PDB file of C-alpha atoms in Angstrom:
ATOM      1  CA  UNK Z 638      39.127 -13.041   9.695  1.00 48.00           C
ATOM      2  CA  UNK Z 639      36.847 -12.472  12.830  1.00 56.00           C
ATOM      3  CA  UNK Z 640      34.113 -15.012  11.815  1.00 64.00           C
ATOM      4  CA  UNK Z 641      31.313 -12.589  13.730  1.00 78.00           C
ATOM      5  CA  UNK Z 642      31.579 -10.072  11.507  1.00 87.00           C
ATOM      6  CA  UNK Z 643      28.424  -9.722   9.470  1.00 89.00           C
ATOM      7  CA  UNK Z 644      27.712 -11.246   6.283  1.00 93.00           C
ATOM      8  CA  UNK Z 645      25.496 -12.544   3.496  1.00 94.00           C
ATOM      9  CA  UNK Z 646      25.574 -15.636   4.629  1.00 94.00           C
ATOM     10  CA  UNK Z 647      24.526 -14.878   7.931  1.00 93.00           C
ATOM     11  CA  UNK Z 648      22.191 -12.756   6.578  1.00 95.00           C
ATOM     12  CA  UNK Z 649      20.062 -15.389   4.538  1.00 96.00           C
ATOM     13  CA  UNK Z 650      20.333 -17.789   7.413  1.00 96.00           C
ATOM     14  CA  UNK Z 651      18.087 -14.777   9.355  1.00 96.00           C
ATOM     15  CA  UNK Z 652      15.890 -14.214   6.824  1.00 97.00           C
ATOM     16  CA  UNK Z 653      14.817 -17.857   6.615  1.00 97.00           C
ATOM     17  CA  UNK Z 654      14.061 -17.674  10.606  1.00 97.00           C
ATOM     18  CA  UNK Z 655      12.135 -14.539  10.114  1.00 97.00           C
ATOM     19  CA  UNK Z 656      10.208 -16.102   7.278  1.00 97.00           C
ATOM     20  CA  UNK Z 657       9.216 -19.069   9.279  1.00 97.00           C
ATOM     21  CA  UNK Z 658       7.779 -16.597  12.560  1.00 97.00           C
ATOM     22  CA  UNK Z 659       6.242 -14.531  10.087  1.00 97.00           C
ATOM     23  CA  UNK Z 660       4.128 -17.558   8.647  1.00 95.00           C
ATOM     24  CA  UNK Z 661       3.382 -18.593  12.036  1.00 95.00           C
ATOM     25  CA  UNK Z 662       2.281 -14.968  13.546  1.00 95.00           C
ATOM     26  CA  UNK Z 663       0.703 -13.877  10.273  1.00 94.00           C
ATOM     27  CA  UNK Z 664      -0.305 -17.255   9.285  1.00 94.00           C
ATOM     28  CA  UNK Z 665      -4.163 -15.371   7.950  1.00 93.00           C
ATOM     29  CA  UNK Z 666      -2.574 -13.289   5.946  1.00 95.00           C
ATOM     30  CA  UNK Z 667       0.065 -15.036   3.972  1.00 94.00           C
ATOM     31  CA  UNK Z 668      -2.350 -17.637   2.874  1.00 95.00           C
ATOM     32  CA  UNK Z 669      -5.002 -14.617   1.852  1.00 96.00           C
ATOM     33  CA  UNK Z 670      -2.499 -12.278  -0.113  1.00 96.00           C
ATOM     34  CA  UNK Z 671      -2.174 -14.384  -2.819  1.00 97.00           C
ATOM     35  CA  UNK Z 672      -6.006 -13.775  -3.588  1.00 98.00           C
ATOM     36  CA  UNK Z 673      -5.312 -10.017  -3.222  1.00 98.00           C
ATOM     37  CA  UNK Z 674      -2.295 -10.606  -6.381  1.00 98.00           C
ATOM     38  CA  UNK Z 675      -4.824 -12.706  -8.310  1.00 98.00           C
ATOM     39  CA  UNK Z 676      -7.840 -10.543  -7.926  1.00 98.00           C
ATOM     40  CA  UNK Z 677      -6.138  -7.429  -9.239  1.00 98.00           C
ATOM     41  CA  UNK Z 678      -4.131  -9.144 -11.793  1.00 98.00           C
ATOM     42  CA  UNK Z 679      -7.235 -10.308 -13.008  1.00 98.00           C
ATOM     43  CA  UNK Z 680      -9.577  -7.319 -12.790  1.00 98.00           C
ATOM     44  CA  UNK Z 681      -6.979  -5.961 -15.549  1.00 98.00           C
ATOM     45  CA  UNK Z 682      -8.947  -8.026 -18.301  1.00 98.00           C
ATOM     46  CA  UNK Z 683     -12.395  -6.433 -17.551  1.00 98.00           C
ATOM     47  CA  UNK Z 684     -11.639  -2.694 -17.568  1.00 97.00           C
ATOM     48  CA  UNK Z 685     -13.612  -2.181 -20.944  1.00 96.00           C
ATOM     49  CA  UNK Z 686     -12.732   0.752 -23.461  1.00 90.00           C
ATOM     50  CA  UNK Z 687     -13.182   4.092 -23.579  1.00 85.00           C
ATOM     51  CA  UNK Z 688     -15.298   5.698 -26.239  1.00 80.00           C
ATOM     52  CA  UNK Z 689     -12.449   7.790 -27.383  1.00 84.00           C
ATOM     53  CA  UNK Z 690      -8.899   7.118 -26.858  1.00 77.00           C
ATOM     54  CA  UNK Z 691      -8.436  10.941 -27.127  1.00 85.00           C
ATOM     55  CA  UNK Z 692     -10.927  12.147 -24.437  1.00 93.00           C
ATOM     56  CA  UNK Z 693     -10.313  13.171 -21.138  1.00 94.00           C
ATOM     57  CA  UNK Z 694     -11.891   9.892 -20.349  1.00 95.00           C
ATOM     58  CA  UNK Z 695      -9.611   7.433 -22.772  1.00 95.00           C
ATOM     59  CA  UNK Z 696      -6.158   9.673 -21.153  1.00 94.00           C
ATOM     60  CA  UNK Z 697      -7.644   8.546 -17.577  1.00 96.00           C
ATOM     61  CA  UNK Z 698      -8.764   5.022 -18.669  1.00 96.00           C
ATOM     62  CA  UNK Z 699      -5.003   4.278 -20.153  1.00 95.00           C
ATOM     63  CA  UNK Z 700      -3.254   6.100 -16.904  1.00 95.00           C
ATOM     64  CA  UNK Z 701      -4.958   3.485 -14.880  1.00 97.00           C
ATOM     65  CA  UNK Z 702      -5.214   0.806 -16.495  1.00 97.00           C
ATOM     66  CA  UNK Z 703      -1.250   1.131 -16.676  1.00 97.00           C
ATOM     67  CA  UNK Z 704      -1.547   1.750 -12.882  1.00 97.00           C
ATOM     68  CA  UNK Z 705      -3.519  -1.439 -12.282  1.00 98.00           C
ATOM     69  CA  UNK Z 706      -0.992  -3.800 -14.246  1.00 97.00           C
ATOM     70  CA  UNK Z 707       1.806  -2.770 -12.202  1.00 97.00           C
ATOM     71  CA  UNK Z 708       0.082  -2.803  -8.484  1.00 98.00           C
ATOM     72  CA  UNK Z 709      -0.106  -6.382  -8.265  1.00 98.00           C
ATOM     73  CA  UNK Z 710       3.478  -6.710  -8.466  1.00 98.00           C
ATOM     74  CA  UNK Z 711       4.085  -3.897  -6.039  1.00 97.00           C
ATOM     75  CA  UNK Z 712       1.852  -5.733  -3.585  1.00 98.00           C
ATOM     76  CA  UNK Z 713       3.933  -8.976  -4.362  1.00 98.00           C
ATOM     77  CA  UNK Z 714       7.208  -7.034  -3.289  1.00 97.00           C
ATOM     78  CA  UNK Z 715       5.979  -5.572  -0.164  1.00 97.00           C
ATOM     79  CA  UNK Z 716       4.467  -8.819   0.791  1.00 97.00           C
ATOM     80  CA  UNK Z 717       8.395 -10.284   0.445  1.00 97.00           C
ATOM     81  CA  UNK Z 718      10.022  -7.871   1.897  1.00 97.00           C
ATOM     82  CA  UNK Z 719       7.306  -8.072   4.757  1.00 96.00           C
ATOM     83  CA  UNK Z 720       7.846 -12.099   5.218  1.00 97.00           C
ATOM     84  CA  UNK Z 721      11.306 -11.711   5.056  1.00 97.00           C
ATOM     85  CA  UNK Z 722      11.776  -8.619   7.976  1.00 95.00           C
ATOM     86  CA  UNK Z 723      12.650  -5.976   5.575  1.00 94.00           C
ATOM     87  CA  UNK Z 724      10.120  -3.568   7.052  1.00 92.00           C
ATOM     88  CA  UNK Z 725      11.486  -0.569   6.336  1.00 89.00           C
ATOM     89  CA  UNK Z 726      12.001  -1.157   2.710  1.00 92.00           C
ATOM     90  CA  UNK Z 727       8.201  -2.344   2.381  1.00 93.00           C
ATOM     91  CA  UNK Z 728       7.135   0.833   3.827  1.00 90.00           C
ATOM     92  CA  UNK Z 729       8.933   2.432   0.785  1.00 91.00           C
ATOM     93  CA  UNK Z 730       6.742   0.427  -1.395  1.00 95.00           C
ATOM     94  CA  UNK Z 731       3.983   1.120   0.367  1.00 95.00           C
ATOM     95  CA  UNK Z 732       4.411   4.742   0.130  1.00 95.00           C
ATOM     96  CA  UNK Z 733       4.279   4.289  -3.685  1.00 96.00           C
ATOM     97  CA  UNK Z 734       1.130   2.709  -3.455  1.00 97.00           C
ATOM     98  CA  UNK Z 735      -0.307   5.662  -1.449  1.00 97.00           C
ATOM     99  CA  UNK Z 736       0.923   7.367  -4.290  1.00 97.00           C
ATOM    100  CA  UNK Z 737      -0.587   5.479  -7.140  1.00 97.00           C
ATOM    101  CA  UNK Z 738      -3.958   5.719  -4.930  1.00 98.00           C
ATOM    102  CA  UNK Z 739      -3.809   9.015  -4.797  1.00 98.00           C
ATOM    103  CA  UNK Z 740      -3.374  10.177  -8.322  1.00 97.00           C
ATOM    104  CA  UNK Z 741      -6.434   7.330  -9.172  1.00 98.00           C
ATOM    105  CA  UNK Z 742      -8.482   8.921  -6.813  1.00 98.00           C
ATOM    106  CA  UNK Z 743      -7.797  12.347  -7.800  1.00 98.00           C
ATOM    107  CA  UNK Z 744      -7.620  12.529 -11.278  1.00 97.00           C
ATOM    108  CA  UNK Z 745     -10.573   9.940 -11.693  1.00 97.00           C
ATOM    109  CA  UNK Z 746     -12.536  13.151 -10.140  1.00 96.00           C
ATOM    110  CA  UNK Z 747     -10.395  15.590 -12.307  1.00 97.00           C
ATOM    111  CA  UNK Z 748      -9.895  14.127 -15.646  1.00 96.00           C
ATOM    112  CA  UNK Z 749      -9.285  16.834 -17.487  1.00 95.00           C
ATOM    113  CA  UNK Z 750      -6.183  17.633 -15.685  1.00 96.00           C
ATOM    114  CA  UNK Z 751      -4.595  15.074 -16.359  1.00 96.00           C
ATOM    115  CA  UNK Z 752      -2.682  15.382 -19.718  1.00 92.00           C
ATOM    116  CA  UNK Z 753      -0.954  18.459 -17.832  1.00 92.00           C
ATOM    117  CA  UNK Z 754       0.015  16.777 -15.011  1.00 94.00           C
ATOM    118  CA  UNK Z 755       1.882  14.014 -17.373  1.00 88.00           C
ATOM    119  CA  UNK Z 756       3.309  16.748 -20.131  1.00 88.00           C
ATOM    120  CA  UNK Z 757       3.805  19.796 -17.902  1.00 88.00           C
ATOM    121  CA  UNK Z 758       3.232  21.155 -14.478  1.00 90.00           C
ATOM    122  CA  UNK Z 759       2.385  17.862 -11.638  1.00 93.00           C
ATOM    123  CA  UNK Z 760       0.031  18.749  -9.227  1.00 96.00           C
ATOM    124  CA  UNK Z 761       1.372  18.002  -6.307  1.00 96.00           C
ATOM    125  CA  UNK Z 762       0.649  15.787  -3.621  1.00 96.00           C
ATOM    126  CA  UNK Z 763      -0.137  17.193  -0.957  1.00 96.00           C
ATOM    127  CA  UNK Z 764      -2.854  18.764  -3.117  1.00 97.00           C
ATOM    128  CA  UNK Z 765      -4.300  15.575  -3.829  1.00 97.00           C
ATOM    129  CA  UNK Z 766      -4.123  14.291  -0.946  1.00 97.00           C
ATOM    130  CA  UNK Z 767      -5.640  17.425   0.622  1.00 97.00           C
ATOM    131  CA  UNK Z 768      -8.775  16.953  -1.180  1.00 97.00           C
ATOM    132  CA  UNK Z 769      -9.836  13.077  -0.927  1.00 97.00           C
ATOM    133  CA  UNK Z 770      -8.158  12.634   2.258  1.00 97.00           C
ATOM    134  CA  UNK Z 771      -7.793  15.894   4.551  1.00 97.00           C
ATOM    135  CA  UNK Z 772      -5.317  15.470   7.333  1.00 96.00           C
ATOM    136  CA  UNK Z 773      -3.368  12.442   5.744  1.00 96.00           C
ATOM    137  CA  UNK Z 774      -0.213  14.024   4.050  1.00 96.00           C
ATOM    138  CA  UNK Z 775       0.668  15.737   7.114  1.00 95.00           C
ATOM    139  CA  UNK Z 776       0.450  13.367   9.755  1.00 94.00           C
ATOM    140  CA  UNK Z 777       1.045  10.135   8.110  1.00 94.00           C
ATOM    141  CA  UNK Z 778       2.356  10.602   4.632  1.00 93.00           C
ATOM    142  CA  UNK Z 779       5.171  13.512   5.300  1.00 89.00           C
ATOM    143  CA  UNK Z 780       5.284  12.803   8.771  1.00 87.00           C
ATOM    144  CA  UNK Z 781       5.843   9.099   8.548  1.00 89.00           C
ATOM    145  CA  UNK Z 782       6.398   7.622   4.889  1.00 89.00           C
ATOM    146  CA  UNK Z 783       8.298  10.439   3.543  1.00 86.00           C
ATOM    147  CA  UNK Z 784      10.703  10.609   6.554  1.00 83.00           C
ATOM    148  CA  UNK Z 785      11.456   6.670   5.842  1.00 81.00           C
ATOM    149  CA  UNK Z 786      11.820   7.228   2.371  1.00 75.00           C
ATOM    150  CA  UNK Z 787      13.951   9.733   2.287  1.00 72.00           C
ATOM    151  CA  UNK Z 788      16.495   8.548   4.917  1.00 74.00           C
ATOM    152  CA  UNK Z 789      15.325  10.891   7.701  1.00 68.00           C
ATOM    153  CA  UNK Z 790      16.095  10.565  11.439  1.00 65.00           C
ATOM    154  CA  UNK Z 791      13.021   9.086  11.984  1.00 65.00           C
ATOM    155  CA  UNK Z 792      13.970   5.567   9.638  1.00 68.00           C
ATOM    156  CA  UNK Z 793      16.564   4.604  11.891  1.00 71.00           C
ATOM    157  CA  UNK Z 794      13.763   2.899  14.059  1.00 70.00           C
ATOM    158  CA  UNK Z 795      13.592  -0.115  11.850  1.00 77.00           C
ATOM    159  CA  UNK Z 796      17.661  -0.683  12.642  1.00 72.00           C
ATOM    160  CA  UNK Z 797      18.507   0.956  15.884  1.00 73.00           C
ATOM    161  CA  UNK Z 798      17.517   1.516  18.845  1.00 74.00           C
ATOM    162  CA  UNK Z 799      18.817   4.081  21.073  1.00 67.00           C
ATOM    163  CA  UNK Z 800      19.178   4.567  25.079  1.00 62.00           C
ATOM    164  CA  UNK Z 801      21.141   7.954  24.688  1.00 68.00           C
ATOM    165  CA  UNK Z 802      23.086   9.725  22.479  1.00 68.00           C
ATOM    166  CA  UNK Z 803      26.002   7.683  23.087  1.00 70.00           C
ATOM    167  CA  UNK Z 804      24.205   4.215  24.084  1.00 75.00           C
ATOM    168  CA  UNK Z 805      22.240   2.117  21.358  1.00 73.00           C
ATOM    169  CA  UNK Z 806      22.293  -1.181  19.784  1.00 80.00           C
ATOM    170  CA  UNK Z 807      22.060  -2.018  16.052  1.00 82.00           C
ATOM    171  CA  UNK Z 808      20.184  -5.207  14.984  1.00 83.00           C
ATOM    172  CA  UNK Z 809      21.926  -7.152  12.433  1.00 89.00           C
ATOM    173  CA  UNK Z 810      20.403  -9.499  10.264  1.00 89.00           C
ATOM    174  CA  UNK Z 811      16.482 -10.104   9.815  1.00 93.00           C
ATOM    175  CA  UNK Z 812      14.428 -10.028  13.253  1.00 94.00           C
ATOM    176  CA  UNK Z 813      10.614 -10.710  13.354  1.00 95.00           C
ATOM    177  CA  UNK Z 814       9.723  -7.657  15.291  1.00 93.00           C
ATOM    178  CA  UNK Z 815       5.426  -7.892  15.571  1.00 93.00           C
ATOM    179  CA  UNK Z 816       5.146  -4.148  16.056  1.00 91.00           C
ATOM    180  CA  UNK Z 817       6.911  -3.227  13.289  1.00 91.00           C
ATOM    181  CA  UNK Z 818       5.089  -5.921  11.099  1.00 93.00           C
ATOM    182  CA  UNK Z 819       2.392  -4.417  12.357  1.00 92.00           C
ATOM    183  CA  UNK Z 820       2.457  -1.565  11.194  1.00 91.00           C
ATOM    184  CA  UNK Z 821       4.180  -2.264   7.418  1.00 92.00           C
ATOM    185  CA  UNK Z 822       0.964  -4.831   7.453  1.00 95.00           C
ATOM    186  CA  UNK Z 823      -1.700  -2.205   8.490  1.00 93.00           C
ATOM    187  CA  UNK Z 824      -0.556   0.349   5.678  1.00 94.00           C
ATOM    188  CA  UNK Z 825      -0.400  -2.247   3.145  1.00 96.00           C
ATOM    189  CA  UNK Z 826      -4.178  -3.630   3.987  1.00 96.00           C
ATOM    190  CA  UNK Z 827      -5.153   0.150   3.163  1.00 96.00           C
ATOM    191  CA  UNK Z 828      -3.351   0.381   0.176  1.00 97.00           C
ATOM    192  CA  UNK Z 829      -4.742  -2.616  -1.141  1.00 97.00           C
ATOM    193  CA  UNK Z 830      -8.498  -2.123  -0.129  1.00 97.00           C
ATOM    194  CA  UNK Z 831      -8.525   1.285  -1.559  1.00 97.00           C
ATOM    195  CA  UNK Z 832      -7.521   0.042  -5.264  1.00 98.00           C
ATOM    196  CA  UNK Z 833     -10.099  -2.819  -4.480  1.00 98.00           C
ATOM    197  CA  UNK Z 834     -12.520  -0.916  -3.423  1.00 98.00           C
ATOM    198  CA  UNK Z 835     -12.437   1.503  -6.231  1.00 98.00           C
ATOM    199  CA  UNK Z 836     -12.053  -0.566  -9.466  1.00 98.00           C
ATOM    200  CA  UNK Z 837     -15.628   0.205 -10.723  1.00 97.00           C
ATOM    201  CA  UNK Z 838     -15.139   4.029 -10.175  1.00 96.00           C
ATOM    202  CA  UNK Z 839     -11.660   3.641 -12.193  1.00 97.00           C
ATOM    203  CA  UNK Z 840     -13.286   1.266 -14.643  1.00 97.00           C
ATOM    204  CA  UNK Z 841     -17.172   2.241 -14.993  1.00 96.00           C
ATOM    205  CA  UNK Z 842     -17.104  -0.824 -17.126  1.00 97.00           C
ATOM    206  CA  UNK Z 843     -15.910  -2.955 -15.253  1.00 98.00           C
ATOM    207  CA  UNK Z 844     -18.961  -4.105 -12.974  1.00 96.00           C
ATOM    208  CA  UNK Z 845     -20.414  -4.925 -16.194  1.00 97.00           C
ATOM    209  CA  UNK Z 846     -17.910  -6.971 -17.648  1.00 98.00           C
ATOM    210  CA  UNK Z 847     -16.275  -8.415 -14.879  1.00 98.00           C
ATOM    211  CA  UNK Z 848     -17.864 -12.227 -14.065  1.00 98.00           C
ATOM    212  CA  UNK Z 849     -19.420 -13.573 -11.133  1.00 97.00           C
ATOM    213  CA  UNK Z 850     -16.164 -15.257  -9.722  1.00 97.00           C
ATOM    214  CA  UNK Z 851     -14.508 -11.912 -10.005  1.00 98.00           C
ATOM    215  CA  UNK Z 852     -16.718  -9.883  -8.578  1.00 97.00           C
ATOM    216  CA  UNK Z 853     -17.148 -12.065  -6.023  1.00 98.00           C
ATOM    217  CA  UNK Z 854     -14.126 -12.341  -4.986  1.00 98.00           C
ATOM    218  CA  UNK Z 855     -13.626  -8.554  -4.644  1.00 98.00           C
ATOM    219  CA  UNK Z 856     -16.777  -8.338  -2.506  1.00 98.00           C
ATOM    220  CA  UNK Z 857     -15.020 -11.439   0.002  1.00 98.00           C
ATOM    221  CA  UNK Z 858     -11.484  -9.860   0.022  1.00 98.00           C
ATOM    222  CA  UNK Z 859     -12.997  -6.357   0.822  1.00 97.00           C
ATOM    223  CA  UNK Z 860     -15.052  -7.981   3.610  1.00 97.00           C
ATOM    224  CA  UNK Z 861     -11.661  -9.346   4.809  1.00 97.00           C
ATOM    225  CA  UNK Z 862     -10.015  -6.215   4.767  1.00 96.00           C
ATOM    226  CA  UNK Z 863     -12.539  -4.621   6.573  1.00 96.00           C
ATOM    227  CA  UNK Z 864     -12.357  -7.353   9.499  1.00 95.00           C
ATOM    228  CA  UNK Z 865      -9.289  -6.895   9.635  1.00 94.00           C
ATOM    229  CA  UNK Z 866      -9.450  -3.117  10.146  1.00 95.00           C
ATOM    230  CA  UNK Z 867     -12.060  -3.964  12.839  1.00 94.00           C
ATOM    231  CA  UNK Z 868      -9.764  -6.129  14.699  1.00 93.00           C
ATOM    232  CA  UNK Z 869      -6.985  -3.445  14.735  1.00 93.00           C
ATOM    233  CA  UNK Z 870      -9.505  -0.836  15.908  1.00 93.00           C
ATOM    234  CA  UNK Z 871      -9.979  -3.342  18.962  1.00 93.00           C
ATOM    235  CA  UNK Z 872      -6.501  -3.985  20.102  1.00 90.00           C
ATOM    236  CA  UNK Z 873      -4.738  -0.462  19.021  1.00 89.00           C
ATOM    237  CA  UNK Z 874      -6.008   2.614  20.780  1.00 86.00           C
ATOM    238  CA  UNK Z 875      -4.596   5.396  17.968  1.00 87.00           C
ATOM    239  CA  UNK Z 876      -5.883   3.110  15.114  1.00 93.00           C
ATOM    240  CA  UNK Z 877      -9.240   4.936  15.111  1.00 93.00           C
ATOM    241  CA  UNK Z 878      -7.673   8.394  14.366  1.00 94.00           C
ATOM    242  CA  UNK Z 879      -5.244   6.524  11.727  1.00 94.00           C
ATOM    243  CA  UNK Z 880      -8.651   5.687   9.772  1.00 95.00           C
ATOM    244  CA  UNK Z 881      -9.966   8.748  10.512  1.00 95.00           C
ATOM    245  CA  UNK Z 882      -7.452  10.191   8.047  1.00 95.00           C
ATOM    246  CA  UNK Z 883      -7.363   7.276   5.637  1.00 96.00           C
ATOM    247  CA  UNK Z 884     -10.737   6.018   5.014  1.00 96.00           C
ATOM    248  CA  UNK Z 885     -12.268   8.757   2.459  1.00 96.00           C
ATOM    249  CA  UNK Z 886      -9.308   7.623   0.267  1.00 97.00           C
ATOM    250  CA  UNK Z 887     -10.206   4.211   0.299  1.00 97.00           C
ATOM    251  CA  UNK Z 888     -14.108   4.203   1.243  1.00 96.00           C
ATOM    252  CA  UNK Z 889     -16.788   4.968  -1.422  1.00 91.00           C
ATOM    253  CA  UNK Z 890     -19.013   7.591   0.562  1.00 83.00           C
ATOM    254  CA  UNK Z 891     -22.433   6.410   0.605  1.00 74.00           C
ATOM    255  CA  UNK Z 892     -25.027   8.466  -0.297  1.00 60.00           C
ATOM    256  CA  UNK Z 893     -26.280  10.688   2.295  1.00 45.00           C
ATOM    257  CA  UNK Z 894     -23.591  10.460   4.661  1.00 43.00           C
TER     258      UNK Z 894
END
């Protein structure tokens, strides 16, 4: 058998060299993530009760609460598949984030649609996303994350690269490639800081309840994020029209602005 044709083997070997350039580009952020897991697995225990489990308010409460049990793992994926090269598979998982997001942020402001959305007719999402963040479903979510998700022409970035019609090369294996990290990192910083960011609007309880260490720790990791959305700004001329379109879904408006 020709021994350069591709295979699992092969395949792991890549993976651990991808693993090792990732730790040493991203070295910031793979020892901070793990904070990120830990902060949202434990904000879970201080989300306090509704009144009524059969209110508007109690359907919300348990929708979210289920949301907020799962992220954490979701985040722990993507972070993997991140490490490991896989970019285009942790944009997939980043798109469901964007997704859970959404619905928090939209239904949080819309409670009593809710039950209908589960049992009957969903709203959709470009409805929700319409309304908290205008401009972002069309020129990042359908543009970009649903063309990757769904297989389109556009996905074939993260595998191939092509001269012509007719000239191209394919890479094989995992390959640390920065500006694709990039950009699976960027979209996963949002993701994260906009579940952060809103746990006490999710949880009206939960500023209450949560302890000092906790709440703490939310108000350091949130400072991080936003650094680290300062420091793209800087270096990446479109980044300031990317945040254009995502920062009223993960920014609390202040009052008066």
């Amino acid at each position: 058998m020709d021994q350069n044709l591709m295979s699992f083997k092969y395949l792991l070997h890549t993976e651990e060299q991808t693993r090792g350039q990732t730790e040493e580009h991203l070295r910031g952020w793979v020892q901070k993530y793990p904070e990120f897991v830990d902060l949202l697995f434990q904000s879970a225990y201080f989300t306090g009760k509704p009144e009524s489990t059969e209110s508007h308010e109690g359907a919300f409460h348990a929708f979210a609460h289920h949301q907020l049990l799962r992220y954490p793992y979701t985040l722990r994926a993507a972070a993997l598949l991140l490490a490991n090269g896989y970019y285009f598979e942790a944009v997939s998982l980043v798109r469901n984030m964007y997704e859970v997001l959404i619905q928090l942020r939209y239904f949080s402001k819309h409670k009593e649609l809710l039950s209908d959305h589960v049992l009957k007719r969903r709203v959709r999402f470009r409805t929700m996303f319409e309304e908290i963040a205008p401009g972002f479903y069309d020129n990042v979510y359908g543009k970009q994350l649903s063309e990757f998700a769904h297989g389109g022409f556009g996905s074939l970035i993260f595998r191939t690269s092509y001269s012509s019609p007719q000239e191209g090369t394919t890479t094989m294996g995992s390959v640390y490639n920065a500006e694709l990290c990039s950009y699976s990192l960027n979209q996963i910083f949002v993701v994260v800081c906009g579940m952060v960011n809103f746990l006490p609007e999710f949880f009206p309880q939960f500023s209450e309840l949560a302890p000092p260490e906790v709440s703490g720790k939310r108000t350091e990791l949130l400072d991080w994020l936003r650094n680290a959305r300062g420091q793209h700004i800087k270096v990446n001329s479109k980044a300031e029209t990317f945040y254009g379109w995502v920062l009223p879904m993960i920014e609390i408006e202040k009052n008066g602005s």
